[in-house]
Each structure stands twice: as structure tokens, then as C-alpha cells.
Coordinates of C-alpha atoms in Angstrom, one line a residue:
M200 CA -53.8 -72.9 -117.3
K201 CA -55.9 -72.0 -114.3
K202 CA -55.2 -75.6 -112.9
T203 CA -51.5 -75.1 -113.3
L204 CA -51.6 -71.8 -111.4
M205 CA -53.6 -73.3 -108.6
I206 CA -51.2 -76.2 -108.3
L207 CA -48.2 -73.8 -108.2
T208 CA -49.9 -71.6 -105.7
G209 CA -50.6 -74.7 -103.5
V210 CA -47.0 -75.9 -103.8
A211 CA -45.8 -72.4 -102.8
A212 CA -48.1 -72.3 -99.8
L213 CA -47.0 -75.8 -98.7
A214 CA -43.4 -74.7 -99.0
A215 CA -44.0 -71.5 -97.0
I216 CA -45.7 -73.6 -94.3
A217 CA -42.8 -76.0 -94.2
V218 CA -40.3 -73.2 -93.9
W219 CA -42.3 -71.6 -91.1
L220 CA -42.6 -74.9 -89.2
N221 CA -38.9 -75.5 -89.5
S222 CA -38.1 -72.0 -88.2
N223 CA -40.5 -72.4 -85.3
D224 CA -38.9 -75.8 -84.4
S225 CA -35.4 -74.2 -84.4
H226 CA -36.6 -71.4 -82.2
V227 CA -38.2 -73.8 -79.8
E228 CA -34.9 -75.9 -79.7
V229 CA -32.8 -72.9 -79.1
S230 CA -35.2 -71.7 -76.4
E231 CA -35.1 -75.2 -74.8
N232 CA -31.3 -75.2 -75.0
S233 CA -31.0 -71.7 -73.5
T234 CA -33.4 -72.8 -70.7
A235 CA -31.4 -75.9 -70.1
T236 CA -28.1 -73.9 -70.0
T237 CA -29.6 -71.3 -67.6
T238 CA -30.9 -74.1 -65.3
A239 CA -27.5 -75.8 -65.3
E240 CA -25.7 -72.6 -64.4
K241 CA -28.2 -71.9 -61.6
A242 CA -27.6 -75.4 -60.2
A243 CA -23.9 -75.0 -60.4
H244 CA -24.1 -71.7 -58.6
Q245 CA -26.3 -73.2 -55.9
H246 CA -23.8 -76.0 -55.4
L247 CA -20.9 -73.6 -55.0
V248 CA -22.9 -71.5 -52.5
A249 CA -23.9 -74.6 -50.5
H250 CA -20.3 -75.7 -50.2
Q251 CA -18.8 -72.4 -49.3
H252 CA -17.4 -72.0 -45.7
A253 CA -16.0 -69.1 -43.8
H254 CA -12.2 -69.5 -43.6
P255 CA -10.7 -67.7 -40.6
A256 CA -7.6 -65.7 -41.3
Q257 CA -4.4 -67.7 -40.7
P258 CA -2.1 -66.3 -38.0
K259 CA 1.1 -64.9 -39.2
V260 CA 3.9 -67.4 -38.7
Q261 CA 7.0 -65.7 -37.2
A262 CA 10.3 -66.7 -38.7
P263 CA 12.2 -68.9 -36.4
A264 CA 14.8 -67.1 -34.2
S265 CA 18.4 -67.6 -35.1
P266 CA 20.5 -69.6 -32.7
E267 CA 22.3 -66.4 -31.5
N268 CA 19.0 -64.7 -30.7
Q269 CA 17.8 -67.8 -28.9
V270 CA 21.0 -67.9 -26.8
T271 CA 20.6 -64.2 -26.0
A272 CA 17.0 -64.6 -25.0
I273 CA 17.9 -67.5 -22.7
N274 CA 20.7 -65.7 -21.1
S275 CA 18.6 -62.6 -20.5
H276 CA 15.8 -64.7 -19.0
Y277 CA 18.3 -66.5 -16.8
E278 CA 19.8 -63.3 -15.5
D279 CA 16.3 -62.0 -14.7
L280 CA 15.8 -65.1 -12.5
I281 CA 19.1 -64.6 -10.5
D282 CA 18.5 -63.3 -7.0
P283 CA 20.8 -60.4 -6.0
V284 CA 23.8 -61.2 -3.8
F285 CA 23.2 -58.1 -1.7
E286 CA 19.6 -57.2 -1.1
R287 CA 18.4 -54.3 1.2
S288 CA 16.5 -55.8 4.2
E289 CA 14.6 -54.3 7.1
T290 CA 15.0 -57.7 8.8
A291 CA 18.8 -57.4 8.6
E292 CA 18.6 -54.0 10.3
K293 CA 16.4 -55.3 13.1
V294 CA 18.6 -58.4 13.6
L295 CA 21.9 -56.5 13.6
K296 CA 20.7 -53.7 15.8
G297 CA 19.3 -56.2 18.2
S298 CA 22.6 -58.1 18.4
G299 CA 24.3 -55.3 20.2
K300 CA 27.4 -55.9 18.1
L301 CA 27.2 -52.9 15.7
R302 CA 29.9 -50.3 15.7
E303 CA 29.0 -47.1 17.5
N304 CA 30.3 -44.9 14.7
L305 CA 28.2 -46.2 11.9
R306 CA 26.9 -43.5 9.6
G307 CA 25.2 -43.6 6.2
E308 CA 25.0 -47.4 6.4
V309 CA 22.7 -49.8 4.6
Y310 CA 21.5 -53.1 5.9
L311 CA 21.7 -56.1 3.6
E312 CA 20.7 -59.7 3.3
I313 CA 23.6 -61.8 2.0
D314 CA 23.3 -64.7 -0.4
N315 CA 26.0 -66.6 1.6
E316 CA 25.6 -69.8 -0.3
H317 CA 26.1 -68.1 -3.7
L318 CA 29.2 -66.2 -2.4
T319 CA 30.7 -69.4 -1.0
S320 CA 30.2 -71.2 -4.3
L321 CA 32.2 -68.6 -6.4
E322 CA 35.5 -69.7 -7.8
A323 CA 38.2 -68.1 -10.0
G324 CA 36.7 -66.9 -13.3
D325 CA 33.2 -66.4 -11.9
T326 CA 31.4 -63.1 -11.8
L327 CA 30.7 -61.3 -8.5
K328 CA 27.8 -59.0 -9.0
L329 CA 28.4 -55.9 -6.8
E330 CA 24.9 -54.4 -6.9
V331 CA 23.8 -52.1 -4.1
P332 CA 21.4 -49.5 -5.4
F333 CA 21.6 -47.6 -2.0
F334 CA 25.1 -46.5 -3.0
D335 CA 24.4 -46.5 -6.8
M336 CA 26.8 -49.4 -7.0
Y337 CA 26.4 -51.6 -10.1
Y338 CA 29.6 -53.5 -11.0
D339 CA 30.5 -56.9 -12.3
A340 CA 33.8 -58.0 -10.7
E341 CA 35.6 -61.1 -11.9
V342 CA 36.8 -63.4 -9.2
E343 CA 40.6 -63.7 -9.7
K344 CA 41.3 -66.3 -7.0
T345 CA 39.9 -67.8 -3.8
D346 CA 41.5 -69.0 -0.6
Q347 CA 40.1 -71.2 2.1
D348 CA 41.8 -71.7 5.4
R349 CA 41.6 -74.7 7.8
H350 CA 38.9 -73.0 9.8
G351 CA 36.5 -72.9 6.9
N352 CA 36.9 -69.2 6.1
K353 CA 36.7 -68.5 2.4
T354 CA 38.2 -65.4 0.9
L355 CA 37.3 -64.0 -2.5
Y356 CA 39.6 -61.8 -4.5
A357 CA 37.8 -60.0 -7.3
S358 CA 38.3 -56.9 -9.4
F359 CA 36.9 -54.9 -12.3
D360 CA 38.4 -52.3 -14.6
M361 CA 37.0 -48.9 -15.3
N362 CA 38.6 -45.8 -16.9
D363 CA 42.0 -47.6 -17.3
R364 CA 42.1 -48.4 -13.6
S365 CA 41.5 -51.6 -11.6
Y366 CA 39.3 -51.7 -8.5
N367 CA 39.7 -54.6 -6.1
T368 CA 37.2 -56.3 -3.8
T369 CA 38.1 -58.7 -1.0
I370 CA 35.4 -60.6 0.9
T371 CA 36.0 -63.2 3.7
L372 CA 33.1 -65.2 4.9
N373 CA 31.9 -68.4 6.6
D374 CA 28.5 -69.7 7.8
H375 CA 28.2 -67.1 10.6
A376 CA 30.4 -64.1 9.6
V377 CA 31.2 -61.9 6.6
Y378 CA 33.7 -59.1 6.2
G379 CA 34.9 -57.2 3.2
H380 CA 36.3 -54.2 1.5
I381 CA 35.0 -53.0 -1.9
N382 CA 36.9 -50.4 -3.9
T383 CA 35.0 -48.4 -6.5
P384 CA 35.7 -45.3 -8.6
Y385 CA 33.5 -43.3 -6.2
G386 CA 34.7 -44.6 -2.8
I387 CA 35.8 -47.5 -0.7
Y388 CA 33.1 -49.5 1.2
T389 CA 33.2 -51.7 4.2
L390 CA 31.0 -54.8 4.6
A391 CA 30.5 -56.7 7.9
G392 CA 27.9 -58.9 9.6
D393 CA 26.9 -62.4 10.3
G394 CA 26.5 -65.2 7.7
Q395 CA 23.2 -63.9 6.5
Y396 CA 22.8 -60.2 7.4
A397 CA 25.4 -57.4 7.1
W398 CA 25.8 -53.7 7.0
M399 CA 27.7 -51.7 4.4
A400 CA 29.0 -48.2 4.7
E401 CA 31.5 -45.9 3.0
S402 CA 34.8 -46.2 4.8
N403 CA 35.2 -42.5 5.1
D404 CA 32.0 -42.4 7.1
L405 CA 33.4 -44.9 9.6
V406 CA 36.2 -42.5 10.6
H407 CA 33.9 -39.4 10.8
G408 CA 34.7 -37.5 14.0
A409 CA 37.8 -39.6 14.7
I410 CA 40.8 -37.6 16.1
A411 CA 44.0 -38.5 14.2
D412 CA 47.1 -39.3 16.2
Q413 CA 49.6 -36.5 16.1
I414 CA 53.1 -37.2 14.8
G415 CA 55.6 -34.3 15.4
P416 CA 56.1 -31.6 17.9
R417 CA 53.6 -31.4 20.7
D418 CA 51.7 -28.2 21.4
G419 CA 54.0 -25.7 23.2
D420 CA 57.1 -27.6 22.2
D421 CA 59.6 -25.5 20.2
S422 CA 61.8 -28.4 19.3
D423 CA 61.8 -29.7 15.7
G424 CA 60.4 -33.0 16.9
S425 CA 63.5 -35.0 16.2
E426 CA 63.6 -36.1 19.8
V427 CA 59.9 -36.8 20.1
P428 CA 59.3 -40.6 20.0
Q429 CA 57.4 -41.4 16.9
K430 CA 54.4 -43.7 16.9
P431 CA 55.2 -46.9 14.9
I432 CA 53.2 -47.2 11.7
D433 CA 51.8 -50.6 11.0
I434 CA 51.8 -51.7 7.4
A435 CA 49.4 -54.3 6.4
G436 CA 50.9 -57.5 5.3
K437 CA 54.2 -56.8 7.1

């Protein structure tokens, strides 16, 4: 009986030892697996960090302009590059005053440099830019027709509309002379000079101080003027 108990006790002890060994091996395997997993994760993380680069912000790409906007931008840029036809010039003043050909009754005039080549090139349908800041003049007149005589003189006939009225401009020029009249809502202006330099003044200023011819009875004459010879009146174009 005692032998049987001892045998059973030994078997039980051996079984306990076997169970403990198996449990320990599993724990070691799990630990080893956990350690391997952790090591693999660390390696993957290091690989990602090693291959990361700074990526600069991409510039915003603007939407392409529509054809209409492109045309407007081109026209605006082109207009900015166009030189003025009439540009105020101190050189023009010196040259014209030194020529000795200026009118004695000039008043309130401005001296201008003329783009003669541009004016000469204008034809019917073109735009004549009447821009003279000195007179606060900013108008775009359309050339209605042109005329050139056998002497090489070219005349431009242009006009613009404002407030249901039409205002005419006539300019005659050649290589060495320019003369014109410009009608605007605020006055009539006269232009004259050589082929490159000219003066411009309001026409009313050119007759300042002039004494008008008297038509009718003379001073001290009691007649009704019917017998007084009348001064003939010249009508332009007649």
C-alpha cells in the first residue's frame, strides 16, 4: 500500500513538473514573439523616418483666364503703351517763341509736341484721341473722312457725340505745319504750329480785347442806318 502511494505521488509530481515546464515554454515563446513584434515595429518606424522628406507647399495654380479677359488685358496693356498725340512740352514753347511767328494776342495757351506721324496715318474709322489735360480735354473722336490735296496737306474730319450733340474737329497738317479747330462741350479751341510743335488756346481768348466792327448808324448820326454802307459779311465755304 505504501509503495502504491509513493508511486502515485511520484507520478503526480512528474505531471506537475511537466505542466510547469510546458507553461514556462509557452511564456518564453510568447515573450520571444512579443519581442520580435516590437523589434519589427521599431525597424519599420525607423525606415519610415529615414525616408521622410520635407515637401514644400505647392503654389496655388490660378485658373486660366478666359479668352475675353485675355483680350481685355492685352488691349489695356496696348493702350498704356500708346504715346499721347498731344503732349505738353517746354521745348515746344521755346521753339515757337524763338521762331517769332506766334500771334501777339495769344492768351491762356498751352504748348504741345505733336505726334505728326500718327496724325498723318489716321484714316476713316480710326480714333483720334483728343487728350490735353491743360484744358481738361479727354475725348475720343472718330475720324469720319480724310482729304489730301496735291500739295501733300492732309485734313482730318473727326467728331464725337455727347449729351445728344455732335462736336466736330478739323485738323490740317503736313511735315512742317499743323492747323486745326476742336469743338467741345466746354469751348472751341484753335491749334497751330509747325509739323512737330504747336500751341493750343481757347478761341474766345484769341479775340480778347478785339474791337468788333460796327454795323449800323455811326456815332452822332440820327439816320436809321439804311443809307450807311454795310460791311460785307464773308461766309465760310461761299
